[in-house]
Tab-separated table of C-alpha atoms in Angstrom:
chain	number	residue	atom	x	y	z
A	1	UNK	CA	-1.555	-6.065	-45.215
A	2	UNK	CA	1.361	-3.223	-47.458
A	3	UNK	CA	3.431	-3.838	-49.740
A	4	UNK	CA	4.823	-6.495	-51.771
A	5	UNK	CA	8.320	-6.395	-51.733
A	6	UNK	CA	10.926	-7.950	-54.312
A	7	UNK	CA	14.613	-8.822	-55.429
A	8	UNK	CA	16.445	-10.045	-58.695
A	9	UNK	CA	18.935	-11.843	-58.207
A	10	UNK	CA	20.647	-12.927	-61.726
A	11	UNK	CA	17.887	-14.961	-63.053
A	12	UNK	CA	15.606	-14.654	-60.752
A	13	UNK	CA	13.020	-13.110	-57.924
A	14	UNK	CA	12.764	-13.721	-54.571
A	15	UNK	CA	8.827	-12.180	-54.304
A	16	UNK	CA	7.589	-11.127	-50.202
A	17	UNK	CA	4.017	-10.314	-49.968
A	18	UNK	CA	4.527	-8.152	-47.548
A	19	UNK	CA	7.161	-6.169	-45.037
A	20	UNK	CA	5.890	-8.343	-42.011
A	21	UNK	CA	7.363	-12.451	-44.208
A	22	UNK	CA	10.150	-9.508	-45.595
A	23	UNK	CA	10.561	-9.470	-41.889
A	24	UNK	CA	10.460	-13.230	-40.881
A	25	UNK	CA	12.951	-14.431	-43.629
A	26	UNK	CA	15.813	-11.544	-42.838
A	27	UNK	CA	15.564	-13.116	-39.692
A	28	UNK	CA	18.917	-15.474	-38.576
A	29	UNK	CA	17.598	-18.751	-38.518
A	30	UNK	CA	15.764	-20.584	-34.698
A	31	UNK	CA	13.908	-23.139	-33.738
A	32	UNK	CA	11.446	-20.693	-33.571
A	33	UNK	CA	10.166	-19.399	-36.967
A	34	UNK	CA	10.762	-22.647	-38.373
A	35	UNK	CA	8.107	-24.360	-35.931
A	36	UNK	CA	5.727	-20.627	-37.379
A	37	UNK	CA	6.421	-21.307	-40.368
A	38	UNK	CA	8.236	-18.187	-41.578
A	39	UNK	CA	11.626	-18.943	-41.621
A	40	UNK	CA	13.160	-18.455	-45.026
A	41	UNK	CA	13.911	-21.509	-47.164
A	42	UNK	CA	17.554	-21.267	-47.539
A	43	UNK	CA	20.789	-19.204	-46.412
A	44	UNK	CA	20.435	-17.277	-50.286
A	45	UNK	CA	16.952	-16.664	-48.917
A	46	UNK	CA	17.466	-14.889	-45.643
A	47	UNK	CA	21.407	-13.093	-48.044
A	48	UNK	CA	17.996	-11.712	-50.065
A	49	UNK	CA	16.086	-10.127	-47.976
A	50	UNK	CA	18.371	-9.191	-45.408
A	51	UNK	CA	19.493	-7.089	-48.587
A	52	UNK	CA	15.980	-6.137	-49.532
A	53	UNK	CA	15.230	-4.455	-45.959
A	54	UNK	CA	17.848	-2.562	-46.007
A	55	UNK	CA	16.454	-0.423	-48.674
A	56	UNK	CA	13.147	0.241	-47.423
A	57	UNK	CA	12.401	3.285	-45.921
A	58	UNK	CA	12.425	4.134	-41.850
A	59	UNK	CA	9.016	6.454	-42.804
A	60	UNK	CA	7.693	2.144	-43.951
A	61	UNK	CA	7.094	0.832	-40.059
A	62	UNK	CA	4.688	3.796	-39.571
A	63	UNK	CA	2.719	3.752	-42.174
A	64	UNK	CA	3.214	-0.381	-42.904
A	65	UNK	CA	2.037	-1.537	-38.895
A	66	UNK	CA	2.941	-5.386	-38.907
A	67	UNK	CA	-0.379	-6.003	-36.544
A	68	UNK	CA	-3.692	-3.944	-37.512
A	69	UNK	CA	-4.600	-0.780	-35.486
A	70	UNK	CA	-7.285	-1.760	-34.350
A	71	UNK	CA	-6.717	-4.986	-33.382
A	72	UNK	CA	-4.048	-4.697	-30.999
A	73	UNK	CA	-3.149	-1.806	-28.898
A	74	UNK	CA	0.350	-2.628	-28.596
A	75	UNK	CA	0.196	-1.266	-32.283
A	76	UNK	CA	-1.785	1.633	-31.278
A	77	UNK	CA	0.284	2.641	-28.195
A	78	UNK	CA	3.253	2.181	-30.928
A	79	UNK	CA	2.622	4.966	-33.629
A	80	UNK	CA	0.058	7.426	-31.038
A	81	UNK	CA	3.169	7.416	-28.541
A	82	UNK	CA	5.545	8.223	-31.729
A	83	UNK	CA	7.744	10.962	-30.789
A	84	UNK	CA	7.602	12.590	-34.679
A	85	UNK	CA	10.264	15.127	-33.156
A	86	UNK	CA	12.909	12.279	-32.365
A	87	UNK	CA	11.916	10.601	-35.778
A	88	UNK	CA	13.353	14.150	-37.231
A	89	UNK	CA	17.106	13.438	-37.583
A	90	UNK	CA	16.837	10.481	-38.769
A	91	UNK	CA	13.468	10.083	-41.088
A	92	UNK	CA	15.439	9.837	-44.555
A	93	UNK	CA	17.678	7.281	-43.722
A	94	UNK	CA	16.553	3.663	-45.230
A	95	UNK	CA	17.179	0.183	-42.373
A	96	UNK	CA	20.981	0.122	-44.500
A	97	UNK	CA	21.696	3.659	-44.130
A	98	UNK	CA	20.723	3.570	-40.422
A	99	UNK	CA	22.936	0.239	-39.329
A	100	UNK	CA	24.971	2.840	-40.999
A	101	UNK	CA	25.089	5.698	-38.864
A	102	UNK	CA	24.299	4.083	-36.347
A	103	UNK	CA	28.299	2.343	-36.065
A	104	UNK	CA	29.152	5.672	-37.205
A	105	UNK	CA	30.993	7.819	-34.139
A	106	UNK	CA	28.398	10.239	-35.049
A	107	UNK	CA	25.918	8.440	-33.327
A	108	UNK	CA	27.153	9.099	-29.405
A	109	UNK	CA	25.498	8.170	-26.641
A	110	UNK	CA	24.128	12.047	-25.979
A	111	UNK	CA	22.792	11.847	-30.195
A	112	UNK	CA	21.048	8.166	-29.671
A	113	UNK	CA	19.602	9.374	-25.860
A	114	UNK	CA	17.880	12.198	-28.580
A	115	UNK	CA	16.050	9.820	-30.679
A	116	UNK	CA	15.159	6.554	-28.668
A	117	UNK	CA	11.400	7.846	-28.715
A	118	UNK	CA	11.579	8.149	-32.654
A	119	UNK	CA	12.417	4.747	-32.854
A	120	UNK	CA	9.927	1.892	-32.358
A	121	UNK	CA	10.347	-1.648	-31.983
A	122	UNK	CA	9.883	-2.544	-35.974
A	123	UNK	CA	12.770	0.467	-36.607
A	124	UNK	CA	14.862	-2.000	-33.998
A	125	UNK	CA	13.914	-5.083	-34.516
A	126	UNK	CA	14.514	-4.881	-38.498
A	127	UNK	CA	18.671	-3.043	-37.928
A	128	UNK	CA	18.931	-5.284	-35.977
A	129	UNK	CA	17.871	-8.295	-38.333
A	130	UNK	CA	20.925	-7.164	-41.509
A	131	UNK	CA	23.884	-6.738	-38.150
A	132	UNK	CA	26.577	-8.979	-37.511
A	133	UNK	CA	26.963	-9.962	-33.619
A	134	UNK	CA	30.065	-7.506	-33.331
A	135	UNK	CA	27.433	-4.259	-34.622
A	136	UNK	CA	24.750	-5.298	-31.722
A	137	UNK	CA	27.233	-5.509	-29.275
A	138	UNK	CA	29.112	-2.215	-30.486
A	139	UNK	CA	25.892	0.261	-30.438
A	140	UNK	CA	24.561	-1.149	-27.450
A	141	UNK	CA	27.477	-0.110	-24.998
A	142	UNK	CA	26.810	3.506	-26.088
A	143	UNK	CA	23.231	3.290	-25.468
A	144	UNK	CA	23.403	4.349	-22.389
A	145	UNK	CA	20.072	3.961	-19.740
A	146	UNK	CA	19.720	4.739	-16.180
A	147	UNK	CA	16.826	3.804	-14.253
A	148	UNK	CA	17.240	3.979	-9.857
A	149	UNK	CA	14.852	2.971	-6.633
A	150	UNK	CA	16.959	2.281	-3.415
A	151	UNK	CA	20.404	2.045	-5.950
A	152	UNK	CA	20.863	3.388	-9.820
A	153	UNK	CA	20.869	0.749	-11.861
A	154	UNK	CA	22.647	0.822	-15.415
A	155	UNK	CA	25.791	3.459	-15.063
A	156	UNK	CA	28.368	3.575	-17.536
A	157	UNK	CA	31.142	0.470	-16.359
A	158	UNK	CA	28.202	-0.489	-13.793
A	159	UNK	CA	27.185	-5.298	-13.573
A	160	UNK	CA	24.115	-5.205	-11.628
A	161	UNK	CA	22.877	-9.035	-10.466
A	162	UNK	CA	19.259	-9.688	-9.131
A	163	UNK	CA	19.592	-12.118	-6.187
A	164	UNK	CA	18.090	-15.572	-7.013
A	165	UNK	CA	17.246	-17.168	-4.194
A	166	UNK	CA	14.494	-19.532	-5.451
A	167	UNK	CA	13.472	-22.264	-3.219
A	168	UNK	CA	10.726	-25.233	-4.511
A	169	UNK	CA	8.797	-25.099	-1.419
A	170	UNK	CA	9.944	-20.971	-0.705
A	171	UNK	CA	11.020	-23.329	2.590
A	172	UNK	CA	12.115	-19.489	4.714
A	173	UNK	CA	16.326	-20.591	5.809
A	174	UNK	CA	16.687	-21.892	2.238
A	175	UNK	CA	15.565	-18.574	0.959
A	176	UNK	CA	17.073	-16.946	3.577
A	177	UNK	CA	20.623	-19.000	3.476
A	178	UNK	CA	20.189	-18.395	-0.171
A	179	UNK	CA	20.553	-14.311	0.290
A	180	UNK	CA	22.841	-14.475	3.076
A	181	UNK	CA	24.986	-16.269	0.280
A	182	UNK	CA	24.930	-14.281	-2.248
A	183	UNK	CA	25.116	-11.228	-0.879
A	184	UNK	CA	28.037	-12.769	0.649
A	185	UNK	CA	29.124	-12.528	-3.281
A	186	UNK	CA	27.825	-8.469	-3.730
A	187	UNK	CA	25.427	-9.977	-5.867
A	188	UNK	CA	22.123	-8.385	-5.087
A	189	UNK	CA	21.364	-4.389	-6.173
A	190	UNK	CA	19.675	-4.486	-8.821
A	191	UNK	CA	16.810	-6.506	-7.314
A	192	UNK	CA	16.597	-9.653	-4.593
A	193	UNK	CA	13.757	-11.350	-6.482
A	194	UNK	CA	11.752	-14.644	-5.687
A	195	UNK	CA	9.502	-16.315	-7.623
A	196	UNK	CA	7.327	-17.699	-6.183
A	197	UNK	CA	6.490	-21.887	-5.211
A	198	UNK	CA	3.440	-21.362	-4.809
A	199	UNK	CA	1.266	-17.888	-6.121
A	200	UNK	CA	-1.272	-17.077	-4.636
A	201	UNK	CA	-1.793	-13.510	-2.560
A	202	UNK	CA	-0.083	-14.900	1.110
A	203	UNK	CA	2.628	-16.227	0.163
A	204	UNK	CA	3.238	-13.153	-1.639
A	205	UNK	CA	2.426	-11.507	0.980
A	206	UNK	CA	4.622	-13.571	3.074
A	207	UNK	CA	8.620	-13.777	0.816
A	208	UNK	CA	7.828	-10.249	0.397
A	209	UNK	CA	7.792	-9.703	4.340
A	210	UNK	CA	10.999	-11.573	4.805
A	211	UNK	CA	13.108	-9.725	1.271
A	212	UNK	CA	12.010	-5.663	3.686
A	213	UNK	CA	13.487	-7.739	6.193
A	214	UNK	CA	16.627	-8.106	5.782
A	215	UNK	CA	17.142	-5.070	3.649
A	216	UNK	CA	16.094	-3.230	6.392
A	217	UNK	CA	18.405	-4.121	9.149
A	218	UNK	CA	21.120	-3.692	7.009
A	219	UNK	CA	20.300	-1.715	5.695
A	220	UNK	CA	21.079	-2.502	2.617
A	221	UNK	CA	20.607	-0.493	-1.098
A	222	UNK	CA	18.596	-2.621	-3.212
A	223	UNK	CA	14.814	-3.140	-3.513
A	224	UNK	CA	12.586	-6.898	-3.803
A	225	UNK	CA	10.462	-7.800	-6.123
A	226	UNK	CA	8.398	-11.263	-5.772
A	227	UNK	CA	7.691	-12.611	-9.435
A	228	UNK	CA	3.396	-13.250	-8.886
A	229	UNK	CA	1.447	-12.236	-11.473
A	230	UNK	CA	0.512	-8.845	-11.400
A	231	UNK	CA	-2.961	-8.147	-9.979
A	232	UNK	CA	-2.012	-10.082	-7.072
A	233	UNK	CA	0.922	-7.886	-6.297
A	234	UNK	CA	-1.657	-5.114	-6.555
A	235	UNK	CA	-4.260	-6.695	-3.720
A	236	UNK	CA	-0.923	-7.593	-1.875
A	237	UNK	CA	-0.407	-3.326	-1.472
A	238	UNK	CA	-4.136	-3.423	-0.861
A	239	UNK	CA	-3.149	-6.276	1.994
A	240	UNK	CA	-0.359	-3.344	2.971
A	241	UNK	CA	2.667	-5.547	1.832
A	242	UNK	CA	6.000	-3.900	1.895
A	243	UNK	CA	6.688	-4.193	-1.932
A	244	UNK	CA	9.097	-2.494	-3.855
A	245	UNK	CA	8.749	-2.935	-7.689
A	246	UNK	CA	5.604	-4.532	-9.169
A	247	UNK	CA	6.525	-7.791	-11.338
A	248	UNK	CA	5.027	-8.977	-14.818
A	249	UNK	CA	5.714	-11.231	-17.738
A	250	UNK	CA	5.291	-9.064	-21.120
A	251	UNK	CA	4.758	-9.679	-25.201
A	252	UNK	CA	4.755	-8.207	-28.179
A	253	UNK	CA	1.290	-8.521	-28.592
A	254	UNK	CA	-2.206	-8.208	-27.220
A	255	UNK	CA	-3.110	-11.820	-27.747
A	256	UNK	CA	0.236	-12.312	-25.567
A	257	UNK	CA	-0.664	-10.396	-22.793
A	258	UNK	CA	-3.979	-11.530	-22.436
A	259	UNK	CA	-3.126	-14.716	-22.159
A	260	UNK	CA	-1.175	-13.973	-19.336
A	261	UNK	CA	-4.317	-12.617	-18.015
A	262	UNK	CA	-3.695	-8.562	-18.086
A	263	UNK	CA	-3.251	-5.437	-20.038
A	264	UNK	CA	-1.813	-1.717	-20.594
A	265	UNK	CA	-4.716	-0.592	-17.842
A	266	UNK	CA	-3.763	-3.552	-15.425
A	267	UNK	CA	0.317	-2.724	-15.780
A	268	UNK	CA	-1.327	1.382	-15.381
A	269	UNK	CA	-2.622	0.674	-12.915
A	270	UNK	CA	-0.575	-1.318	-10.620
A	271	UNK	CA	2.294	1.329	-11.175
A	272	UNK	CA	0.810	4.005	-9.600
A	273	UNK	CA	-0.642	1.852	-6.798
A	274	UNK	CA	2.981	1.444	-6.167
A	275	UNK	CA	3.606	5.033	-6.445
A	276	UNK	CA	1.791	6.176	-4.177
A	277	UNK	CA	4.135	3.629	-1.475
A	278	UNK	CA	7.360	6.188	-1.550
A	279	UNK	CA	9.669	3.564	-0.965
A	280	UNK	CA	12.077	4.381	-3.298
A	281	UNK	CA	15.225	6.657	-2.151
A	282	UNK	CA	17.207	8.103	-5.197
A	283	UNK	CA	14.029	7.197	-7.641
A	284	UNK	CA	10.617	5.543	-8.889
A	285	UNK	CA	11.244	3.645	-11.211
A	286	UNK	CA	8.991	0.689	-10.118
A	287	UNK	CA	8.198	-1.783	-12.978
A	288	UNK	CA	9.778	-4.478	-13.287
A	289	UNK	CA	9.185	-7.327	-16.058
A	290	UNK	CA	10.774	-9.597	-18.596
A	291	UNK	CA	10.143	-10.693	-22.299
A	292	UNK	CA	11.398	-14.089	-23.120
A	293	UNK	CA	11.889	-15.213	-27.617
A	294	UNK	CA	8.590	-17.342	-28.421
A	295	UNK	CA	5.963	-16.537	-26.239
A	296	UNK	CA	4.107	-15.258	-28.181
A	297	UNK	CA	4.212	-18.311	-30.453
A	298	UNK	CA	4.228	-20.081	-27.771
A	299	UNK	CA	0.639	-18.425	-27.480
A	300	UNK	CA	-0.917	-18.366	-30.454
A	301	UNK	CA	-0.408	-14.743	-30.515
A	302	UNK	CA	2.397	-14.439	-32.956
A	303	UNK	CA	-0.324	-12.840	-36.463
A	304	UNK	CA	1.885	-14.481	-38.095
A	305	UNK	CA	5.682	-12.768	-36.921
A	306	UNK	CA	8.944	-13.704	-36.568
A	307	UNK	CA	9.327	-14.020	-32.339
A	308	UNK	CA	12.580	-11.652	-32.766
A	309	UNK	CA	10.005	-8.745	-34.215
A	310	UNK	CA	7.070	-10.335	-31.791
A	311	UNK	CA	9.928	-9.724	-28.639
A	312	UNK	CA	10.581	-6.400	-30.378
A	313	UNK	CA	7.234	-4.799	-29.584
A	314	UNK	CA	6.963	-6.693	-25.647
A	315	UNK	CA	9.884	-3.262	-25.186
A	316	UNK	CA	6.877	-0.616	-25.764
A	317	UNK	CA	5.608	-2.205	-23.446
A	318	UNK	CA	8.350	-1.543	-20.593
A	319	UNK	CA	8.851	1.172	-21.931
A	320	UNK	CA	5.233	2.846	-21.879
A	321	UNK	CA	6.054	2.015	-17.675
A	322	UNK	CA	9.756	3.323	-17.111
A	323	UNK	CA	10.908	0.800	-15.464
A	324	UNK	CA	13.271	-0.100	-12.782
A	325	UNK	CA	14.457	-3.216	-14.495
A	326	UNK	CA	13.730	-5.541	-18.022
A	327	UNK	CA	15.433	-9.396	-18.450
A	328	UNK	CA	14.870	-11.350	-21.687
A	329	UNK	CA	15.036	-15.277	-19.811
A	330	UNK	CA	16.899	-14.970	-23.538
A	331	UNK	CA	16.857	-19.683	-22.998
A	332	UNK	CA	13.927	-20.894	-20.259
A	333	UNK	CA	11.216	-21.289	-23.110
A	334	UNK	CA	13.470	-24.350	-24.671
A	335	UNK	CA	14.807	-25.421	-27.621
A	336	UNK	CA	11.834	-25.259	-29.609
A	337	UNK	CA	12.177	-21.626	-29.573
A	338	UNK	CA	15.993	-21.287	-29.766
A	339	UNK	CA	17.751	-24.710	-30.556
A	340	UNK	CA	21.125	-24.362	-29.417
A	341	UNK	CA	24.211	-22.376	-27.772
A	342	UNK	CA	24.757	-19.984	-30.969
A	343	UNK	CA	20.391	-19.429	-31.257
A	344	UNK	CA	20.494	-18.220	-27.927
A	345	UNK	CA	23.491	-16.077	-27.878
A	346	UNK	CA	22.512	-14.614	-31.227
A	347	UNK	CA	19.044	-14.057	-29.542
A	348	UNK	CA	20.114	-12.426	-26.147
A	349	UNK	CA	22.424	-10.465	-27.925
A	350	UNK	CA	18.952	-9.056	-30.515
A	351	UNK	CA	17.141	-8.625	-27.353
A	352	UNK	CA	19.587	-6.207	-26.035
A	353	UNK	CA	20.415	-4.970	-28.396
A	354	UNK	CA	16.612	-3.625	-29.180
A	355	UNK	CA	16.435	-2.732	-25.439
A	356	UNK	CA	18.560	0.165	-25.148
A	357	UNK	CA	18.618	1.212	-28.444
A	358	UNK	CA	14.617	2.182	-27.128
A	359	UNK	CA	15.601	3.303	-24.149
A	360	UNK	CA	15.189	0.476	-22.389
A	361	UNK	CA	17.094	-0.255	-18.812
A	362	UNK	CA	17.641	-4.256	-20.045
A	363	UNK	CA	19.651	-7.156	-18.537
A	364	UNK	CA	19.064	-10.815	-19.791
A	365	UNK	CA	18.985	-14.051	-17.935
A	366	UNK	CA	21.685	-15.932	-19.853
A	367	UNK	CA	19.943	-19.342	-19.570
A	368	UNK	CA	19.560	-22.926	-20.784
A	369	UNK	CA	16.898	-25.363	-20.143
A	370	UNK	CA	18.437	-28.794	-19.993
A	371	UNK	CA	17.223	-30.340	-23.050
A	372	UNK	CA	18.376	-27.975	-25.107
A	373	UNK	CA	21.956	-28.041	-27.730
A	374	UNK	CA	23.599	-25.804	-25.048
A	375	UNK	CA	25.628	-26.309	-22.065
A	376	UNK	CA	27.826	-23.713	-19.377
A	377	UNK	CA	30.682	-22.969	-21.221
A	378	UNK	CA	27.999	-21.176	-24.249
A	379	UNK	CA	27.209	-19.242	-21.865
A	380	UNK	CA	30.153	-17.666	-20.343
A	381	UNK	CA	30.622	-16.784	-23.759
A	382	UNK	CA	27.289	-15.181	-23.851
A	383	UNK	CA	27.570	-13.341	-20.120
A	384	UNK	CA	31.212	-11.740	-21.697
A	385	UNK	CA	29.470	-9.881	-24.620
A	386	UNK	CA	26.277	-8.560	-22.629
A	387	UNK	CA	29.527	-8.189	-20.306
A	388	UNK	CA	30.997	-6.134	-23.112
A	389	UNK	CA	27.792	-4.580	-24.550
A	390	UNK	CA	27.406	-2.632	-21.358
A	391	UNK	CA	23.817	-4.637	-20.583
A	392	UNK	CA	22.312	-3.418	-16.978
A	393	UNK	CA	22.076	-6.851	-14.867
A	394	UNK	CA	22.516	-10.638	-14.835
A	395	UNK	CA	20.580	-13.813	-12.992
A	396	UNK	CA	22.729	-15.223	-9.775
A	397	UNK	CA	22.203	-18.530	-8.421
A	398	UNK	CA	23.649	-20.672	-5.994
A	399	UNK	CA	25.669	-22.858	-9.024
A	400	UNK	CA	24.246	-21.950	-12.004
A	401	UNK	CA	21.530	-24.258	-11.236
A	402	UNK	CA	18.026	-23.235	-10.067
A	403	UNK	CA	15.960	-26.142	-8.132
A	404	UNK	CA	12.581	-23.946	-8.450
A	405	UNK	CA	11.874	-23.196	-12.250
A	406	UNK	CA	14.815	-26.301	-13.034
A	407	UNK	CA	17.009	-24.639	-15.880
A	408	UNK	CA	20.785	-23.229	-16.219
A	409	UNK	CA	21.335	-19.835	-16.033
A	410	UNK	CA	24.335	-17.453	-13.742
A	411	UNK	CA	26.087	-18.669	-10.911
A	412	UNK	CA	26.958	-15.954	-7.996
A	413	UNK	CA	30.810	-16.611	-8.860
A	414	UNK	CA	29.783	-16.510	-12.611
A	415	UNK	CA	29.169	-12.828	-11.714
A	416	UNK	CA	32.539	-11.481	-10.034
A	417	UNK	CA	33.972	-12.963	-13.290
A	418	UNK	CA	32.824	-11.053	-15.389
A	419	UNK	CA	33.293	-7.245	-13.500
A	420	UNK	CA	36.818	-8.533	-12.697
A	421	UNK	CA	37.774	-8.832	-16.434
A	422	UNK	CA	35.658	-5.622	-17.601
A	423	UNK	CA	36.040	-3.989	-15.080
A	424	UNK	CA	32.558	-3.413	-14.268
A	425	UNK	CA	31.392	-2.364	-10.521
A	426	UNK	CA	28.658	-2.679	-8.805
A	427	UNK	CA	25.853	0.283	-7.867
A	428	UNK	CA	27.579	2.887	-6.874
A	429	UNK	CA	25.178	3.225	-3.506
A	430	UNK	CA	25.154	-0.334	-3.423
A	431	UNK	CA	29.216	-1.179	-4.064
A	432	UNK	CA	29.263	1.583	-1.002
A	433	UNK	CA	27.261	-0.262	1.071
A	434	UNK	CA	29.780	-3.391	-0.114
A	435	UNK	CA	32.581	-1.595	1.326
A	436	UNK	CA	30.515	-0.623	4.566
A	437	UNK	CA	29.883	-4.118	5.790
A	438	UNK	CA	33.843	-5.491	5.324
A	439	UNK	CA	32.008	-8.211	1.935
A	440	UNK	CA	34.231	-6.753	0.458
A	441	UNK	CA	38.018	-5.910	0.928
A	442	UNK	CA	37.644	-4.355	-2.739
A	443	UNK	CA	35.312	-2.647	-4.281
A	444	UNK	CA	37.913	-1.539	-7.358
A	445	UNK	CA	39.355	-4.961	-7.908
A	446	UNK	CA	36.272	-6.997	-6.905
A	447	UNK	CA	38.021	-8.916	-3.960
A	448	UNK	CA	35.764	-10.576	-2.144
A	449	UNK	CA	36.711	-10.364	2.448
A	450	UNK	CA	38.921	-13.159	3.822
A	451	UNK	CA	36.628	-13.470	6.806
A	452	UNK	CA	33.931	-13.834	7.712
A	453	UNK	CA	31.511	-9.746	7.984
A	454	UNK	CA	31.081	-8.816	11.725
A	455	UNK	CA	27.693	-7.865	10.870
A	456	UNK	CA	26.761	-11.462	9.801
A	457	UNK	CA	28.819	-13.090	11.897
A	458	UNK	CA	27.167	-12.925	15.149
A	459	UNK	CA	23.733	-14.251	13.965
A	460	UNK	CA	25.650	-16.975	11.859
A	461	UNK	CA	27.651	-17.437	14.972
A	462	UNK	CA	24.296	-18.314	17.403
A	463	UNK	CA	22.450	-20.830	14.846
A	464	UNK	CA	25.582	-22.804	14.681
A	465	UNK	CA	26.471	-23.048	18.128
A	466	UNK	CA	29.585	-21.079	17.322
A	467	UNK	CA	28.758	-17.328	19.054
A	468	UNK	CA	26.761	-15.464	21.679
């Protein structure tokens, strides 16, 4: 299990039996780690653990794995695909030195891109544990990660949105109305993505066809996704369905992913199948992953690790498959894992930082469940902080309230807010489409047209009896 660690403060010596325990004790407080029994017992113990962790050489994470190599395919992925050449630039650093180096002017976007394959998820998790929120924001802002399918996601100065037209009965008219509403607010450049209420192959194909019809009819430079199980999507592809992106929720341990019903070979098969369709126009990133702190603990598959370290390990899975999109559904799993607005905010910033440092095109579902100690003001705060940090995309849902999944997230107009206040813009291809369709008067200052765009006025008039 590796070496023990200790730190003497005054007359008291704090002992940590291994690196996994040290990582857990150094983690900022959250309810999931308390539930798992790995949390620091006091603020003083946490501070001591952070100081101890700061002195750990980065090389240690290559020699002392947190889950045994022979027991976990994610560990094997992390070790086997580590880029020793990329690591050389930082190999002499401790965790604390690494923090200071990341904050320095030397760590430019180009330099950070050059070393990302040499950083393991555990290194990223460790350095995040000794950072303030502003550190997480500043460094993430310097990590430029782009991906592309029918448009380009993640360019500096741009913020994309997932248009999420969920419906509790998968009603086609309800979904179509939500799609129109979102598009008229300038949402949907990251993806038009539906969580199906009825999760089977036939329903997935029905929803895929609906979204593809709209995208093709209006020549929208975006992509669609039905967030069904990866094996369902493979069947959809075999049936000839119009699949753009393959979705799967992923975790940071093999046991977590086994509980989700897949492994790395399954994802490789799905990626190959999606790539064979050649549906992208400006890129070929075909995977969409979702993660969330607490998923491994809820599956009893965390191997005694803290939940944030497990979360970071999920990004090794994502990085393997060159996704178009990844997002942490940060407050969705519930207050058992992230209790209140403060814990949700910290987790969102950690997840975004670690993912961007590792080269993942990271977005965030800025959200909470109705029984969490959080409210929409907390989400406004996190949304703004993530916008400052250069988050790739956020969610767009009518009124912030997902009526199918029953949780609170961000609305169509929230995206307008953060784009306006920070000067962020949609993906460039989508921005040009918004201007062409007269959905926006100005894409520079994110001003919507004050009349219904002509392309949508006629069909809506026919439905309402106000047009031909």
